[in-house]
Coordinates of C-alpha atoms in Angstrom, one line a residue:
X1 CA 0.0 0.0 0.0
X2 CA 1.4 3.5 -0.8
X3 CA 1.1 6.9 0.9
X4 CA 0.7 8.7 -2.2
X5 CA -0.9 8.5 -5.2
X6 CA 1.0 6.6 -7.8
X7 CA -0.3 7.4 -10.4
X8 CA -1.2 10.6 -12.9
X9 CA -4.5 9.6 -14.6
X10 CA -4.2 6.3 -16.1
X11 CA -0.5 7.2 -16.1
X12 CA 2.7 6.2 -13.7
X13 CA 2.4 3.4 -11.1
X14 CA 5.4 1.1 -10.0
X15 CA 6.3 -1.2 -13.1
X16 CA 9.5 -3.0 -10.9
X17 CA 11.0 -6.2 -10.0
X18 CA 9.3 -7.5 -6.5
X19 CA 12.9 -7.1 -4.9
X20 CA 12.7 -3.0 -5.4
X21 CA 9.5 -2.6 -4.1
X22 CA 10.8 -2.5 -0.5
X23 CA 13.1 -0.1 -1.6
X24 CA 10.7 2.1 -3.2
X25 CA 8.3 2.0 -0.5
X26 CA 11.5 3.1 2.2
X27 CA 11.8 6.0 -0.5
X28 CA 8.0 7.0 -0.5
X29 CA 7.9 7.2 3.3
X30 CA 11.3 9.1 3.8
X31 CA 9.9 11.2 1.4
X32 CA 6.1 11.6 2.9
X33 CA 8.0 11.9 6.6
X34 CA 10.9 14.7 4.8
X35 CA 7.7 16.9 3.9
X36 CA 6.9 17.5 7.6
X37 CA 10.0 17.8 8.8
X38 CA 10.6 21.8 9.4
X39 CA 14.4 20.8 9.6
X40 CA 14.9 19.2 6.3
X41 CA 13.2 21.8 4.4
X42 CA 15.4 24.3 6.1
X43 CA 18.4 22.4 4.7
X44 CA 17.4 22.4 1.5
X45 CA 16.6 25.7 0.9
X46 CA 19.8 27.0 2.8
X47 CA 21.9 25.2 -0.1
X48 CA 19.5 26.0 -2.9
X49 CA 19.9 29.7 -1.8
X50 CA 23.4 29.8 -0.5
X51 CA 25.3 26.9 -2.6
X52 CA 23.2 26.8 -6.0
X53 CA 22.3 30.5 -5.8
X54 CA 18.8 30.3 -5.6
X55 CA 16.3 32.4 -7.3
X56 CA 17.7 32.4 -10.5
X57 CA 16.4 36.1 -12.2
X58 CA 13.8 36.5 -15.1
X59 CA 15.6 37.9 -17.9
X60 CA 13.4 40.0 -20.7
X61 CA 15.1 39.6 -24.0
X62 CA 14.8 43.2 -25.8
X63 CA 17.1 42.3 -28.6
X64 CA 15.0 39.2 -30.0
X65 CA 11.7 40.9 -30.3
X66 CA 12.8 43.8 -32.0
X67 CA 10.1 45.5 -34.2
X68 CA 7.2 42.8 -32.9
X69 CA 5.0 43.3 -29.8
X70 CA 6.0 40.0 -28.4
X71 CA 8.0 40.3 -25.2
X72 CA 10.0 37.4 -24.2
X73 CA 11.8 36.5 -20.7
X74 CA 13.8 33.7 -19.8
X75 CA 14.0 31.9 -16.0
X76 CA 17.5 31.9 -15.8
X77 CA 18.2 28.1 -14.5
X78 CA 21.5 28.3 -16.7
X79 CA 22.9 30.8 -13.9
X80 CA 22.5 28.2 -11.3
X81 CA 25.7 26.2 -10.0
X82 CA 26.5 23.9 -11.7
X83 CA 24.8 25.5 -15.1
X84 CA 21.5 23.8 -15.1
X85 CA 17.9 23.0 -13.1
X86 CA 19.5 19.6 -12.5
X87 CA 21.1 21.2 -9.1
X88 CA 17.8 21.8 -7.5
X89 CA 16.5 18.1 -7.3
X90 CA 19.4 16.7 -6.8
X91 CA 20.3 18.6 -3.6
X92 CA 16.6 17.2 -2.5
X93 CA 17.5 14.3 -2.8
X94 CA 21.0 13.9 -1.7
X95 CA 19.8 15.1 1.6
X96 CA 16.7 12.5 1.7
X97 CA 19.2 9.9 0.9
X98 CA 21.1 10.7 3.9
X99 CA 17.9 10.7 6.1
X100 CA 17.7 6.9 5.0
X101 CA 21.0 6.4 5.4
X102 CA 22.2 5.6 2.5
X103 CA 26.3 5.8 1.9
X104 CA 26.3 5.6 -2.5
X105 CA 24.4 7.5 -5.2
X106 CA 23.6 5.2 -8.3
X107 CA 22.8 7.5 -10.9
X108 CA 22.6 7.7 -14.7
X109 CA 23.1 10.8 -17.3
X110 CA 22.2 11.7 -20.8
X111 CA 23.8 15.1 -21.3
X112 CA 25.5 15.4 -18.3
X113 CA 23.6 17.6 -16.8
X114 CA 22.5 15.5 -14.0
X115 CA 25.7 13.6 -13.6
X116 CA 27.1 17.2 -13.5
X117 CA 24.7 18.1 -10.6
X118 CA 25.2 15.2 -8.7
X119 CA 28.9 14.3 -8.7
X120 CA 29.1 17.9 -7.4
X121 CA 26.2 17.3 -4.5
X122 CA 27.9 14.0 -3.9
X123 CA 31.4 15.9 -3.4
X124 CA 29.9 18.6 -1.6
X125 CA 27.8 16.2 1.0
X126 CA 30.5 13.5 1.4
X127 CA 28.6 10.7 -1.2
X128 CA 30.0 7.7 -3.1
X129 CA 29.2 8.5 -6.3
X130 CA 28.8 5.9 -9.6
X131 CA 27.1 6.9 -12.8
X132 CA 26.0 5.2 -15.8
X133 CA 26.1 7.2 -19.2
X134 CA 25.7 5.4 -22.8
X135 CA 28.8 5.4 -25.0
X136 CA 27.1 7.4 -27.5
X137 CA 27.0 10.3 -25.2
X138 CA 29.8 10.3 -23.0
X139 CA 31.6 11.0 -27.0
X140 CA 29.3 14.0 -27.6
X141 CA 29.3 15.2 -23.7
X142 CA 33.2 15.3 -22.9
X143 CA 33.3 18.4 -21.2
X144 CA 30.5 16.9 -18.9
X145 CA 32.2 13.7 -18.4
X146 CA 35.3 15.2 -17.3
X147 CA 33.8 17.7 -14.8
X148 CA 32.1 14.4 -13.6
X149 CA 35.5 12.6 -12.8
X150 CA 37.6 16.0 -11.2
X151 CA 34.6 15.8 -8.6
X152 CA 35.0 12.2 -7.8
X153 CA 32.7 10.9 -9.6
X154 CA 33.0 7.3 -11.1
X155 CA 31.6 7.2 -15.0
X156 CA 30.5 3.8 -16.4
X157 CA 30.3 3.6 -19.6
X158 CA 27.2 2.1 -21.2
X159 CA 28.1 0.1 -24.4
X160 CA 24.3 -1.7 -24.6
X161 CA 21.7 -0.8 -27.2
X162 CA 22.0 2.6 -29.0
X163 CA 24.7 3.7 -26.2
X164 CA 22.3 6.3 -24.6
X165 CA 20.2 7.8 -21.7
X166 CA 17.5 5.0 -22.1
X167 CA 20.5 2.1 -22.0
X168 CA 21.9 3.9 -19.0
X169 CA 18.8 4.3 -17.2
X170 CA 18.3 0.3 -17.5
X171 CA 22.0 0.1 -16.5
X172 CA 21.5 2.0 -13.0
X173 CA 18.4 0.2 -12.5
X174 CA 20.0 -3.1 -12.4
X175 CA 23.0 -1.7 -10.3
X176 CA 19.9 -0.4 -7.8
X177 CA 18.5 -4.0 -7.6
X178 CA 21.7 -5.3 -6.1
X179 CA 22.4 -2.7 -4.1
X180 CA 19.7 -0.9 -2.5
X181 CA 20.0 -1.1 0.9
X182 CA 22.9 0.9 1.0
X183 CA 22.6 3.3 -2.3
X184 CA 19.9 5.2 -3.6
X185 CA 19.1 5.9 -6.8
X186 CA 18.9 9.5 -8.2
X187 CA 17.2 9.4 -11.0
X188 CA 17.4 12.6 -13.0
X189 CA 13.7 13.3 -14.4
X190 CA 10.7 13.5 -13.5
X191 CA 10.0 10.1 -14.6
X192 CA 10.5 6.3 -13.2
X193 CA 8.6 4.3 -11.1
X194 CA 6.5 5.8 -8.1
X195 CA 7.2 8.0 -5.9
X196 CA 9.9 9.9 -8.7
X197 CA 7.9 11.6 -10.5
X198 CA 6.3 13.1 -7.4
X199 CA 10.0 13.3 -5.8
X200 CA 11.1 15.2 -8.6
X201 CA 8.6 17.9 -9.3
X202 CA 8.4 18.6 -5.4
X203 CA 12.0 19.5 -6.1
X204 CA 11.8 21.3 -9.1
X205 CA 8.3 23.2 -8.1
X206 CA 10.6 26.6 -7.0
X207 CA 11.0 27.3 -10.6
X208 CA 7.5 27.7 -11.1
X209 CA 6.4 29.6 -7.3
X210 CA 9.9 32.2 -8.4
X211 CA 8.5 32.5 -12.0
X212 CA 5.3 33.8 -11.4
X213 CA 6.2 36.0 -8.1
X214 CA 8.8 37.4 -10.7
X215 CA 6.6 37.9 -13.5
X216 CA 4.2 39.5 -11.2
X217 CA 6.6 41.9 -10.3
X218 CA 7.8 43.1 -13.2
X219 CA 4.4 42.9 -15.8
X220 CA 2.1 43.2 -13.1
X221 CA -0.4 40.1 -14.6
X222 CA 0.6 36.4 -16.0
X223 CA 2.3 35.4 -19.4
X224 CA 0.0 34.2 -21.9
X225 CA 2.5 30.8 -22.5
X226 CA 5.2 29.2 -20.2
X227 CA 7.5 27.3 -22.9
X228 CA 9.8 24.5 -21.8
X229 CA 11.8 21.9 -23.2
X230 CA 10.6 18.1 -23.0
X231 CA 13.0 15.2 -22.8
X232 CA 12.2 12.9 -19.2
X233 CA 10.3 16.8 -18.6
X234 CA 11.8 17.5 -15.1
X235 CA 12.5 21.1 -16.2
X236 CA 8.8 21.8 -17.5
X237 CA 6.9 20.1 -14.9
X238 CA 9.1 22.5 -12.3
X239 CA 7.6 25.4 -14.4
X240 CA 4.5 24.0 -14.7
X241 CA 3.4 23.1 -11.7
X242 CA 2.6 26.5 -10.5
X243 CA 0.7 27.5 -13.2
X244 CA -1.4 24.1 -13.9
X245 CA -4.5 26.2 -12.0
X246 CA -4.3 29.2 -14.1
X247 CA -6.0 28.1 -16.8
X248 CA -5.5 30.9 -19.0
X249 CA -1.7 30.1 -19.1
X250 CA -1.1 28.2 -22.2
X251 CA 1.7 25.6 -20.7
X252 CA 3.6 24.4 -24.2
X253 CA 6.3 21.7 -23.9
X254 CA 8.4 21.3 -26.6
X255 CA 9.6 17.6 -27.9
X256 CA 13.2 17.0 -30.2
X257 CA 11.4 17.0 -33.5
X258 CA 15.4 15.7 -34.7
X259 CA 16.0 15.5 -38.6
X260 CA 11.8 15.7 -38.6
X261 CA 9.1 13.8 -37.9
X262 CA 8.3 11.7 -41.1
X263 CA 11.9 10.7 -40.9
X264 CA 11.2 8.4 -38.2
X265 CA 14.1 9.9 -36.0
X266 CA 13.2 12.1 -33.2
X267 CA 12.4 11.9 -29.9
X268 CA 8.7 12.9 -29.4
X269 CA 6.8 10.2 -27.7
X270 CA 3.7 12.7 -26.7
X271 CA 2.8 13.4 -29.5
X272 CA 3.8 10.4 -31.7
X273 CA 3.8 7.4 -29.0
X274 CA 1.7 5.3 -27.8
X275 CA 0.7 4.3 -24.2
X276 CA 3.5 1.2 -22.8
X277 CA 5.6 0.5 -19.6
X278 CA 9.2 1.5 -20.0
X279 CA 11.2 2.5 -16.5
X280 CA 9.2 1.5 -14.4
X281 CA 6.3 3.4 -15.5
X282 CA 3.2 3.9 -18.1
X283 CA 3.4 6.3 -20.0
X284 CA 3.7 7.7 -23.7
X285 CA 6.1 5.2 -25.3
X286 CA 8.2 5.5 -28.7
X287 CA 7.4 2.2 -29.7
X288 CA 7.6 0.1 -33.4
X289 CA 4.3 -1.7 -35.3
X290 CA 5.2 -5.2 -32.8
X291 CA 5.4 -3.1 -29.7
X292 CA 9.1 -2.5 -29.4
X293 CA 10.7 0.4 -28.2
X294 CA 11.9 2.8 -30.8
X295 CA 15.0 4.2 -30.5
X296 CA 14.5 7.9 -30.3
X297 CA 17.1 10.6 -31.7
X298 CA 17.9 14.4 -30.9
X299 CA 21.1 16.8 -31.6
X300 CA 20.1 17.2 -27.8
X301 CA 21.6 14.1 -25.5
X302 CA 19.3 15.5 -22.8
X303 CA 16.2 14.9 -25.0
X304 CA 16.8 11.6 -26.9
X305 CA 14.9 9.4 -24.3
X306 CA 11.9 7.4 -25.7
X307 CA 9.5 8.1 -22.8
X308 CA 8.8 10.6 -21.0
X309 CA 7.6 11.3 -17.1
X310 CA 3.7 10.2 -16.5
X311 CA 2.2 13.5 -15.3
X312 CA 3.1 15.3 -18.8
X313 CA 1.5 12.3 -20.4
X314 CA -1.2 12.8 -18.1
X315 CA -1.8 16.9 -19.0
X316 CA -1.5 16.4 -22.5
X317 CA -4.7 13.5 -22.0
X318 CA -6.7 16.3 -20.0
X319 CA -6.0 19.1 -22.5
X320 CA -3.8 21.1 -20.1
X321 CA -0.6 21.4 -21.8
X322 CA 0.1 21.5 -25.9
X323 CA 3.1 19.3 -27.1
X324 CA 4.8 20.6 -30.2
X325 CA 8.0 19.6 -32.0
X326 CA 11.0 21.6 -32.8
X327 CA 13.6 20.4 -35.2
X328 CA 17.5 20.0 -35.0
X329 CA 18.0 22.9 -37.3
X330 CA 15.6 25.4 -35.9
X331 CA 17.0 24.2 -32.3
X332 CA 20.4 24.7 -33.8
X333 CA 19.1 28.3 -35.3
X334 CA 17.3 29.5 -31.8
X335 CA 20.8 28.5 -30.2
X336 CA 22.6 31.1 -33.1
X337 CA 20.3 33.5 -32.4
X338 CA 20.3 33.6 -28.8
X339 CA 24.1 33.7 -28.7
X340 CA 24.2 37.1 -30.9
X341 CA 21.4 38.6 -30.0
X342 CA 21.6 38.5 -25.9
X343 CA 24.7 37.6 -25.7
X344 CA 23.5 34.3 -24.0
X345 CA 24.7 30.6 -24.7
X346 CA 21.6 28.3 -24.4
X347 CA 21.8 24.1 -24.3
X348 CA 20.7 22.7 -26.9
X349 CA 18.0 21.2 -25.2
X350 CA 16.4 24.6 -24.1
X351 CA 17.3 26.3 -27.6
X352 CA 14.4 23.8 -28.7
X353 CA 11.8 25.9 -26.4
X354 CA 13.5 29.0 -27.3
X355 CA 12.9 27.8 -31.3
X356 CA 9.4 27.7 -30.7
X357 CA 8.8 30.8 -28.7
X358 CA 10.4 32.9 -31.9
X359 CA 7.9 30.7 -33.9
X360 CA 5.1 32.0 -32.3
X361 CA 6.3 35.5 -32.3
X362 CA 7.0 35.8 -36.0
X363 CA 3.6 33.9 -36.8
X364 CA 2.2 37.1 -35.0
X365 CA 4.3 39.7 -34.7
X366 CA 1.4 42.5 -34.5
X367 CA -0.2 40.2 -31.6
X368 CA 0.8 42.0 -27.9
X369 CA 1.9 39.0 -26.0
X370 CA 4.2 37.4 -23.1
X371 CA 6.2 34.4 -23.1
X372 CA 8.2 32.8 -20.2
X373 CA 10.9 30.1 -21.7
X374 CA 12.5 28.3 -18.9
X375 CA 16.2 28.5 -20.5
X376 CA 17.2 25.1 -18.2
X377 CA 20.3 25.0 -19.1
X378 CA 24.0 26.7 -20.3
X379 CA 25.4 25.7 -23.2
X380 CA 29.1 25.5 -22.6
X381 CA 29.0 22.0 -22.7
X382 CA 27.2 21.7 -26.4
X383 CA 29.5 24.1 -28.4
X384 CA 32.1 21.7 -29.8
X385 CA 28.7 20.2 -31.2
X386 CA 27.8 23.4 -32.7
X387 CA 31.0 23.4 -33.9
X388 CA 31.4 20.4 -35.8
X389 CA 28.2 21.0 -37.4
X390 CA 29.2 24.4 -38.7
X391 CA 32.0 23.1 -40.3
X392 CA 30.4 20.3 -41.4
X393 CA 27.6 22.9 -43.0
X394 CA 30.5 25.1 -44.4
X395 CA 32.4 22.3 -46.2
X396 CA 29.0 21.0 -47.8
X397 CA 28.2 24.3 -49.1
X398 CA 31.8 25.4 -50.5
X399 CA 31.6 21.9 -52.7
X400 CA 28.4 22.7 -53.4
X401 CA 29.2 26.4 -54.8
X402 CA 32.3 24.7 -56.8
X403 CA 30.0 22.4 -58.8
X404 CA 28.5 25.6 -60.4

């Protein structure tokens, strides 16, 4: 019996191996117990405000909507230590791991982000510290990787399947089976088996409460859209959460559309999967025509995941939040843009909310409107891939212009 709902709708639940289920229920009642406990939450926002540098400001971007009556602002999560929302959960749960005492973290990464933000909370809080990342992205992620190991962190390499986030996720998962009674496993997204996806926006949810207290503030009434990047959707169900009552707040969350949608390869399960159990969870699934998962593909390691967390699936069944897709090359665009206009490096996986946000804006630009992207992450760590693709772009079009 759980203390919480597990599930979102018809969505979530605990789809686990009989031997995790103790371990998942110790989780949920840590968790349910943490919630009352004046002391913890007194912890955690000490370090969100005084190691991650909590609240992160609300930036209006003048130079974007130039000559349209669009005004843009971005929540600033890329200013945060550590250079992305991942540093907020993670703090959570560190310190709920050591209310259960628990010695290791068991975690897994995509883009780094998250294996970023936890080496560094697992350096900082005196952790054991063993992450699993797919082959595939600890290549395009060096930087990551490396900041991962200076802090103590120990990096297994995934080799399995297409060599990324979903392979690693199943990778951790296993590790967790054998090990749970002294490790806990941090997943990085708002998605997994119950009680994560609760876990998880409960620790994100500060994004949302500073967003709209800021807006307020500074506009004096609510945006007409909150825009947010969906890969797992940690980031937009922090944003979201606050706003899920205000029902004349379009929440929009943007899905890798990758080299497009009729190519077969991208990464946008809402809007082109179907219902299945992956991670421990049901939810929208990538899957083929006999039921198999379908590998899913992004210039963004942060967003090529299959699934995606069970409450998103669960607001785009209710008609509460619009899932679009964005594709590599207008990601790749927004991230250009962003860089010479504001003088701001986005991630890639944010330049794909950013993308749609300037879609909107030139489809009206009479229209007098307000948009909030939550920018959830720097981009530091994706400009060697912008790089390479530049070149690559340059080189095609030189032999292009010889041929004539």
């Amino acid at each position: 019996m759980t203390l919480l709902n597990p599930y979102f709708g018809e969505f979530g639940g605990m789809y686990v191996p009989q031997i995790l289920m103790p371990a998942l229920l110790e989780l949920e009642k840590n968790f349910v117990d943490a919630q009352k406990d004046i002391n913890f939450h007194k912890t955690f926002f000490n370090l969100l405000k005084n190691y991650a540098g909590r609240p992160t400001p609300l930036t209006l971007c003048n130079n974007l909507t130039q000559n349209t009556k669009t005004r843009i602002y971005l929540k600033r999560e890329d200013l945060l230590h550590g250079g992305a929302h991942k540093t907020n959960q993670v703090l959570g749960q560190a310190i709920l791991a050591i209310r259960m005492n628990k010695k290791q973290i068991i975690a897994e990464t995509g883009a780094g982000q998250h294996g970023v933000a936890t080496a560094m909370v697992c350096a900082l809080l005196n952790l054991k510290c063993r992450i699993y990342m797919g082959i595939k992205d600890i290549k395009r992620q060096h930087p990551n990787v490396f900041r991962m190991k200076l802090m103590g962190a120990e990096v297994i390499s995934v080799k399995n399947g297409s060599g990324t986030l979903k392979d690693a996720c199943n990778e951790a998962l296993r590790d967790w089976s054998n090990n749970y009674e002294n490790s806990h496993y941090m997943i990085g997204t708002a998605a997994g088996p119950h009680p994560y996806p609760t876990i998880v926006r409960e620790f994100q949810k500060m994004i949302g409460e500073e967003t709209k207290k800021q807006i307020l503030e500074q506009e004096n009434k609510l945006p007409d859209s909150i825009i947010a990047c969906v890969g797992g959707g940690s980031n937009a169900i922090g944003i979201f959460s606050e706003f899920i009552h205000d029902k004349k707040v379009n929440l929009i969350g943007v899905e890798p559309g990758g080299y497009g949608i009729k190519t077969g390869k991208h990464g946008s399960p809402l809007q082109y999967g179907r219902t299945g159990i992956f991670f421990g969870m049901k939810s929208q699934l990538m899957q083929n025509e006999e039921g198999q998962i379908q590998e899913s593909w992004s210039i963004s390691a942060g967003l090529d995941f299959p699934s995606v967390g069970p409450e998103h699936a669960w607001l785009k069944s209710i008609n509460r939040a619009q899932y679009v897709s964005i594709t590599d090359a207008e990601a790749l665009d927004a991230f250009k843009i962003l860089c010479k206009k504001e003088g701001i490096i986005p991630a890639l996986e944010s330049s794909h909310a950013l993308a749609y946000a300037l879609k909107l804006m030139n489809m009206s630009p009479e229209k007098e409107q307000i948009f909030v992207v939550n920018l959830s992450g720097r981009g530091d760590k994706d400009i060697f891939i912008v790089d390479d693709i530049l070149k690559k772009m340059e080189k095609k079009h030189e032999s292009i212009s010889k041929s004539f």
